[in-house]
Amino acid sequence: MILSDERSEDGKFVRQEDRFRNWVTRDGASGYLAEPNRYHLYVSLACPWAHRTVIIRKLKKLENVIGMTVVDPIRDGRGWAFRNGPEHSEDPINGFQYLSEAYRATEKDFNDRVTVPVLWDKKTGRIVSNAEDDIMRMFNSEFNAFTDSQADFYPQELRAAIDEVNDFVYPNINDGVYRAGFATSQEAYEGAVRNLFDALDGLEERLNNQRYLVGNQITEADWRLFPTLIRFDAVYHGHFKCNVRRIIDYPNLWGYLRALYQHDGIAETVNFDHIKRHYYVTHTDINPTQIVPIGPNLNFSSPHGRDALKYTSFSVST
């Protein structure tokens, strides 16, 4: 449910800021020491922001270090709920019925929109963070003592380039689809859609000669873009009226998306049942019939043809 203060007078969607931005650190200097079985991740498999944290948790092999509970993809006026169902469950940590209880346990007067993901501290009984980009980076580096994966998706030497890409992709693509879908004026909608497809066209051109967005390795930038691309043709193209083109219509982006999907462990983080039921059933102002489409039928496992590409450079400037 979008709050009234997330809509501007000219019909634009303006996303609320993340409320909780504490950090878990390997030395505990932040007040939150990285240690196994202390923290728990609350997510929705439908949500692209939460999906990012699920991916890094998987790739960093932290499943036995940080627990995870998935909420019901169907969200009503009471917010994200813990219910037993296909690949979602009741809350085994606190017995919460709704995620809003975690927010109010942390800040009793919290009255903004309740979002996922949430990183919960079992020791202090409060939310550490609801900022998915921060959580990704915590998982990337602060729990290395408890995993045999030393993969680094935010390496020091590439951070400036990754940040540049993220600053371009987030407003135009990640949030761009929401700015289009939640717009309440024609002008706001058209502006968001033009920015979205200009950005996608730019990435299509740049992926013509390089395999990933930054450098010659997969980085955080790729895993921030992936959850939006994987949902695009199934949801954003129709439901959010982002229908100028589909991802499958972009040869390079379509191959890039399939290459990321085929990366070890990633396919099992994608749940199209949760994705489609959440958007089409929850957003009754956009889809009042709550009918969930049966398509599209896309083969993400087909050969992607990206292996031979060599890194050249990346710049978001035109």
Short mmCIF file of C-alpha atoms in Angstrom, two decimals:
data_model
loop_
_atom_site.label_atom_id
_atom_site.label_comp_id
_atom_site.label_asym_id
_atom_site.label_seq_id
_atom_site.Cartn_x
_atom_site.Cartn_y
_atom_site.Cartn_z
CA MET A 1 0.00 0.00 0.00
CA ILE A 2 1.42 3.35 -1.05
CA LEU A 3 1.21 6.14 1.52
CA SER A 4 -0.23 9.51 0.57
CA ASP A 5 3.07 11.26 1.24
CA GLU A 6 4.73 9.00 -1.35
CA ARG A 7 2.76 10.76 -4.10
CA SER A 8 3.67 14.27 -5.21
CA GLU A 9 1.14 16.88 -6.25
CA ASP A 10 2.00 16.30 -9.91
CA GLY A 11 1.33 12.57 -9.69
CA LYS A 12 4.85 11.23 -9.23
CA PHE A 13 5.69 8.32 -6.95
CA VAL A 14 8.32 9.36 -4.40
CA ARG A 15 9.59 6.38 -2.41
CA GLN A 16 9.97 6.78 1.36
CA GLU A 17 13.45 6.61 2.86
CA ASP A 18 14.59 3.52 4.76
CA ARG A 19 14.07 4.11 8.49
CA PHE A 20 16.61 1.74 10.04
CA ARG A 21 20.22 2.01 8.84
CA ASN A 22 22.35 0.34 11.55
CA TRP A 23 25.23 -1.93 10.55
CA VAL A 24 26.50 -5.32 11.61
CA THR A 25 30.30 -5.27 11.64
CA ARG A 26 32.95 -7.94 12.01
CA ASP A 27 34.50 -6.17 15.03
CA GLY A 28 31.23 -5.14 16.66
CA ALA A 29 32.26 -1.47 16.78
CA SER A 30 28.82 -0.54 15.44
CA GLY A 31 27.12 -2.16 18.42
CA TYR A 32 26.09 -5.14 16.30
CA LEU A 33 28.75 -7.85 16.22
CA ALA A 34 28.78 -10.27 13.31
CA GLU A 35 28.24 -13.73 14.74
CA PRO A 36 26.44 -16.87 13.59
CA ASN A 37 22.77 -17.45 14.41
CA ARG A 38 22.27 -14.01 15.93
CA TYR A 39 20.55 -12.33 12.97
CA HIS A 40 17.44 -13.27 11.00
CA LEU A 41 16.31 -12.08 7.59
CA TYR A 42 12.63 -11.42 6.89
CA VAL A 43 11.90 -11.26 3.15
CA SER A 44 9.31 -11.54 0.44
CA LEU A 45 10.28 -13.59 -2.59
CA ALA A 46 8.05 -11.26 -4.62
CA CYS A 47 9.94 -8.09 -3.73
CA PRO A 48 12.93 -7.10 -5.90
CA TRP A 49 14.58 -5.21 -3.04
CA ALA A 50 14.38 -8.25 -0.75
CA HIS A 51 15.49 -10.50 -3.61
CA ARG A 52 18.86 -8.75 -3.64
CA THR A 53 19.58 -9.81 -0.07
CA VAL A 54 18.41 -13.37 -0.73
CA ILE A 55 20.89 -13.57 -3.61
CA ILE A 56 23.91 -12.35 -1.64
CA ARG A 57 23.01 -14.58 1.32
CA LYS A 58 22.93 -17.51 -1.12
CA LEU A 59 26.13 -16.66 -2.97
CA LYS A 60 28.06 -15.99 0.24
CA LYS A 61 26.88 -19.35 1.63
CA LEU A 62 25.35 -17.78 4.73
CA GLU A 63 22.24 -19.97 4.96
CA ASN A 64 23.53 -21.64 8.13
CA VAL A 65 24.74 -18.35 9.60
CA ILE A 66 21.73 -16.09 9.05
CA GLY A 67 18.24 -17.56 9.20
CA MET A 68 15.49 -16.48 6.82
CA THR A 69 11.69 -16.41 6.90
CA VAL A 70 9.52 -15.66 3.86
CA VAL A 71 6.26 -13.74 4.22
CA ASP A 72 3.03 -14.42 2.36
CA PRO A 73 3.23 -12.78 -1.09
CA ILE A 74 -0.38 -11.58 -0.76
CA ARG A 75 -0.33 -8.33 1.18
CA ASP A 76 -3.45 -6.52 2.38
CA GLY A 77 -4.02 -3.31 4.32
CA ARG A 78 -2.39 -4.87 7.37
CA GLY A 79 0.88 -5.31 5.49
CA TRP A 80 3.20 -8.27 5.05
CA ALA A 81 1.93 -11.31 6.95
CA PHE A 82 3.46 -14.52 8.26
CA ARG A 83 1.27 -17.43 7.13
CA ASN A 84 1.98 -21.02 6.20
CA GLY A 85 1.78 -21.68 2.48
CA PRO A 86 3.86 -22.65 -0.57
CA GLU A 87 7.39 -21.42 0.21
CA HIS A 88 6.26 -19.02 2.93
CA SER A 89 5.61 -19.62 6.61
CA GLU A 90 4.70 -18.41 10.06
CA ASP A 91 7.41 -16.55 11.99
CA PRO A 92 9.54 -19.08 13.93
CA ILE A 93 11.61 -16.43 15.71
CA ASN A 94 9.15 -14.08 17.41
CA GLY A 95 5.77 -15.50 16.55
CA PHE A 96 4.82 -12.25 14.81
CA GLN A 97 1.67 -12.40 12.71
CA TYR A 98 2.61 -9.30 10.74
CA LEU A 99 5.96 -7.75 9.92
CA SER A 100 4.64 -4.46 11.28
CA GLU A 101 5.08 -5.98 14.75
CA ALA A 102 8.85 -6.07 14.18
CA TYR A 103 8.79 -2.40 13.22
CA ARG A 104 6.79 -1.40 16.28
CA ALA A 105 8.94 -3.54 18.55
CA THR A 106 11.84 -1.43 17.34
CA GLU A 107 10.03 1.93 17.23
CA LYS A 108 6.69 1.86 19.03
CA ASP A 109 5.23 4.83 17.16
CA PHE A 110 6.29 3.67 13.70
CA ASN A 111 3.53 4.57 11.27
CA ASP A 112 5.18 4.55 7.83
CA ARG A 113 4.96 1.86 5.19
CA VAL A 114 6.34 -1.50 6.35
CA THR A 115 8.85 -2.84 3.86
CA VAL A 116 11.03 -5.87 3.21
CA PRO A 117 13.76 -6.93 3.68
CA VAL A 118 14.29 -6.66 7.42
CA LEU A 119 17.45 -7.77 9.20
CA TRP A 120 16.42 -8.66 12.76
CA ASP A 121 18.73 -8.97 15.75
CA LYS A 122 17.56 -11.81 17.98
CA LYS A 123 19.86 -10.70 20.80
CA THR A 124 18.48 -7.16 21.21
CA GLY A 125 15.01 -7.88 19.82
CA ARG A 126 15.02 -5.10 17.26
CA ILE A 127 15.52 -4.30 13.59
CA VAL A 128 19.10 -3.65 12.60
CA SER A 129 18.31 -2.53 9.06
CA ASN A 130 15.54 -2.37 6.49
CA ALA A 131 17.88 -0.98 3.81
CA GLU A 132 18.53 -3.70 1.27
CA ASP A 133 21.65 -2.09 -0.18
CA ASP A 134 23.23 -1.92 3.29
CA ILE A 135 22.22 -5.51 4.05
CA MET A 136 23.77 -6.69 0.79
CA ARG A 137 27.08 -5.12 1.76
CA MET A 138 26.97 -6.51 5.30
CA PHE A 139 26.44 -10.00 3.90
CA ASN A 140 29.18 -9.41 1.34
CA SER A 141 31.95 -8.62 3.81
CA GLU A 142 31.09 -8.70 7.52
CA PHE A 143 30.38 -12.43 7.93
CA ASN A 144 33.44 -13.77 6.07
CA ALA A 145 34.73 -15.46 9.22
CA PHE A 146 31.72 -17.81 9.15
CA THR A 147 31.68 -18.88 5.50
CA ASP A 148 34.10 -20.53 3.11
CA SER A 149 33.00 -18.16 0.35
CA GLN A 150 35.41 -15.29 -0.09
CA ALA A 151 33.55 -13.88 -3.11
CA ASP A 152 33.57 -10.09 -3.06
CA PHE A 153 30.81 -8.33 -4.97
CA TYR A 154 31.95 -4.86 -3.90
CA PRO A 155 35.73 -4.96 -4.34
CA GLN A 156 37.70 -1.88 -3.30
CA GLU A 157 39.18 -1.25 -6.73
CA LEU A 158 35.76 -1.21 -8.43
CA ARG A 159 33.71 0.65 -5.83
CA ALA A 160 33.67 3.99 -7.61
CA ALA A 161 32.52 2.35 -10.85
CA ILE A 162 29.91 0.23 -9.04
CA ASP A 163 28.54 3.27 -7.24
CA GLU A 164 28.32 5.16 -10.53
CA VAL A 165 26.36 2.36 -12.15
CA ASN A 166 24.08 1.97 -9.14
CA ASP A 167 23.35 5.70 -9.14
CA PHE A 168 22.29 5.41 -12.78
CA VAL A 169 20.33 2.15 -12.59
CA TYR A 170 18.40 2.81 -9.38
CA PRO A 171 16.33 5.89 -10.32
CA ASN A 172 15.88 5.02 -13.98
CA ILE A 173 15.31 1.24 -13.87
CA ASN A 174 15.01 -0.28 -10.36
CA ASP A 175 12.71 2.47 -9.08
CA GLY A 176 11.84 3.59 -12.58
CA VAL A 177 9.35 0.77 -13.08
CA TYR A 178 7.60 1.80 -9.85
CA ARG A 179 7.64 5.47 -10.85
CA ALA A 180 5.78 4.42 -13.99
CA GLY A 181 3.44 1.92 -12.33
CA PHE A 182 2.46 4.09 -9.38
CA ALA A 183 2.19 7.39 -11.29
CA THR A 184 -1.19 9.09 -10.98
CA SER A 185 -0.83 11.54 -13.86
CA GLN A 186 -0.15 10.99 -17.54
CA GLU A 187 2.80 13.37 -17.46
CA ALA A 188 4.45 11.60 -14.53
CA TYR A 189 3.89 8.19 -16.12
CA GLU A 190 5.27 9.16 -19.51
CA GLY A 191 8.33 10.83 -17.99
CA ALA A 192 9.15 7.73 -15.96
CA VAL A 193 8.67 5.38 -18.92
CA ARG A 194 10.85 7.49 -21.20
CA ASN A 195 13.64 7.55 -18.62
CA LEU A 196 13.27 3.79 -18.09
CA PHE A 197 13.60 2.85 -21.74
CA ASP A 198 16.35 5.36 -22.42
CA ALA A 199 18.28 3.65 -19.62
CA LEU A 200 17.54 0.14 -20.88
CA ASP A 201 18.57 1.18 -24.40
CA GLY A 202 21.84 2.49 -22.97
CA LEU A 203 22.56 -0.74 -21.10
CA GLU A 204 21.74 -2.76 -24.21
CA GLU A 205 24.37 -0.83 -26.16
CA ARG A 206 27.01 -1.13 -23.45
CA LEU A 207 26.44 -4.86 -22.98
CA ASN A 208 27.20 -5.36 -26.65
CA ASN A 209 30.92 -5.75 -25.94
CA GLN A 210 31.17 -6.65 -22.27
CA ARG A 211 29.71 -9.39 -20.17
CA TYR A 212 28.86 -7.55 -16.94
CA LEU A 213 28.09 -4.00 -15.91
CA VAL A 214 31.42 -3.28 -14.21
CA GLY A 215 34.76 -4.87 -14.91
CA ASN A 216 35.19 -8.45 -16.05
CA GLN A 217 33.45 -10.01 -13.04
CA ILE A 218 30.01 -10.14 -11.50
CA THR A 219 29.56 -7.38 -8.96
CA GLU A 220 26.91 -5.93 -6.71
CA ALA A 221 25.76 -3.80 -9.65
CA ASP A 222 24.65 -6.90 -11.56
CA TRP A 223 22.78 -8.36 -8.59
CA ARG A 224 21.01 -5.03 -8.02
CA LEU A 225 19.79 -4.97 -11.62
CA PHE A 226 18.90 -8.67 -11.93
CA PRO A 227 15.75 -8.66 -9.71
CA THR A 228 14.21 -5.89 -11.83
CA LEU A 229 15.05 -7.57 -15.14
CA ILE A 230 13.76 -10.99 -14.06
CA ARG A 231 10.38 -9.45 -13.14
CA PHE A 232 10.13 -7.17 -16.14
CA ASP A 233 8.37 -9.22 -18.80
CA ALA A 234 6.17 -11.08 -16.30
CA VAL A 235 5.01 -8.03 -14.34
CA TYR A 236 6.34 -4.58 -15.18
CA HIS A 237 5.68 -4.73 -18.93
CA GLY A 238 1.93 -5.19 -18.46
CA HIS A 239 1.02 -4.45 -14.86
CA PHE A 240 3.08 -1.24 -14.61
CA LYS A 241 2.46 -0.28 -18.27
CA CYS A 242 6.16 -0.39 -19.14
CA ASN A 243 5.25 -1.76 -22.54
CA VAL A 244 7.49 -0.02 -25.05
CA ARG A 245 9.65 -3.14 -25.25
CA ARG A 246 10.21 -6.36 -23.31
CA ILE A 247 13.57 -7.58 -22.04
CA ILE A 248 13.32 -10.47 -24.48
CA ASP A 249 13.30 -7.86 -27.26
CA TYR A 250 16.80 -6.70 -26.24
CA PRO A 251 19.34 -9.30 -27.49
CA ASN A 252 22.12 -8.29 -25.11
CA LEU A 253 20.00 -7.68 -22.01
CA TRP A 254 18.10 -10.93 -22.63
CA GLY A 255 21.33 -12.91 -22.91
CA TYR A 256 22.78 -11.10 -19.88
CA LEU A 257 19.66 -11.86 -17.84
CA ARG A 258 19.80 -15.56 -18.73
CA ALA A 259 23.52 -15.70 -17.88
CA LEU A 260 22.84 -14.31 -14.41
CA TYR A 261 19.85 -16.62 -13.93
CA GLN A 262 22.04 -19.61 -14.79
CA HIS A 263 24.71 -18.64 -12.26
CA ASP A 264 25.00 -21.31 -9.55
CA GLY A 265 22.22 -20.99 -6.98
CA ILE A 266 20.37 -18.06 -8.55
CA ALA A 267 17.44 -19.89 -10.20
CA GLU A 268 16.31 -21.19 -6.81
CA THR A 269 16.00 -17.61 -5.51
CA VAL A 270 13.43 -16.78 -8.21
CA ASN A 271 9.78 -17.59 -7.46
CA PHE A 272 7.43 -16.49 -10.24
CA ASP A 273 4.37 -17.73 -8.37
CA HIS A 274 5.10 -15.35 -5.49
CA ILE A 275 6.09 -12.55 -7.88
CA LYS A 276 2.99 -12.65 -10.05
CA ARG A 277 0.48 -13.28 -7.26
CA HIS A 278 1.89 -10.43 -5.20
CA TYR A 279 1.71 -7.76 -7.87
CA TYR A 280 -1.51 -8.78 -9.58
CA VAL A 281 -3.48 -9.59 -6.41
CA THR A 282 -2.10 -6.96 -4.02
CA HIS A 283 -2.28 -3.87 -6.24
CA THR A 284 -6.06 -3.68 -6.53
CA ASP A 285 -5.96 -0.02 -7.59
CA ILE A 286 -4.02 -1.14 -10.70
CA ASN A 287 -5.62 -4.58 -11.19
CA PRO A 288 -9.05 -4.54 -9.50
CA THR A 289 -10.05 -7.96 -10.86
CA GLN A 290 -6.98 -9.56 -9.19
CA ILE A 291 -6.67 -11.91 -12.16
CA VAL A 292 -3.13 -13.32 -12.42
CA PRO A 293 -1.88 -13.88 -16.00
CA ILE A 294 -0.62 -17.33 -16.86
CA GLY A 295 2.24 -16.07 -19.03
CA PRO A 296 4.70 -15.23 -20.30
CA ASN A 297 6.40 -18.53 -21.03
CA LEU A 298 10.09 -17.62 -21.03
CA ASN A 299 13.01 -20.04 -21.13
CA PHE A 300 15.68 -18.60 -18.84
CA SER A 301 17.74 -21.79 -19.16
CA SER A 302 18.41 -21.53 -22.89
CA PRO A 303 22.00 -20.81 -24.05
CA HIS A 304 22.84 -17.18 -23.39
CA GLY A 305 25.90 -16.73 -25.63
CA ARG A 306 27.67 -14.34 -23.25
CA ASP A 307 30.76 -16.37 -22.38
CA ALA A 308 33.00 -15.08 -25.16
CA LEU A 309 32.50 -11.37 -24.43
CA LYS A 310 35.49 -9.42 -23.18
CA TYR A 311 35.42 -6.44 -20.84
CA THR A 312 36.08 -3.06 -22.41
CA SER A 313 34.79 -0.25 -20.21
CA PHE A 314 31.65 1.12 -18.65
CA SER A 315 30.46 4.69 -18.43
CA VAL A 316 26.92 5.90 -17.79
CA SER A 317 27.64 9.10 -19.74
CA THR A 318 26.29 9.39 -23.26
#
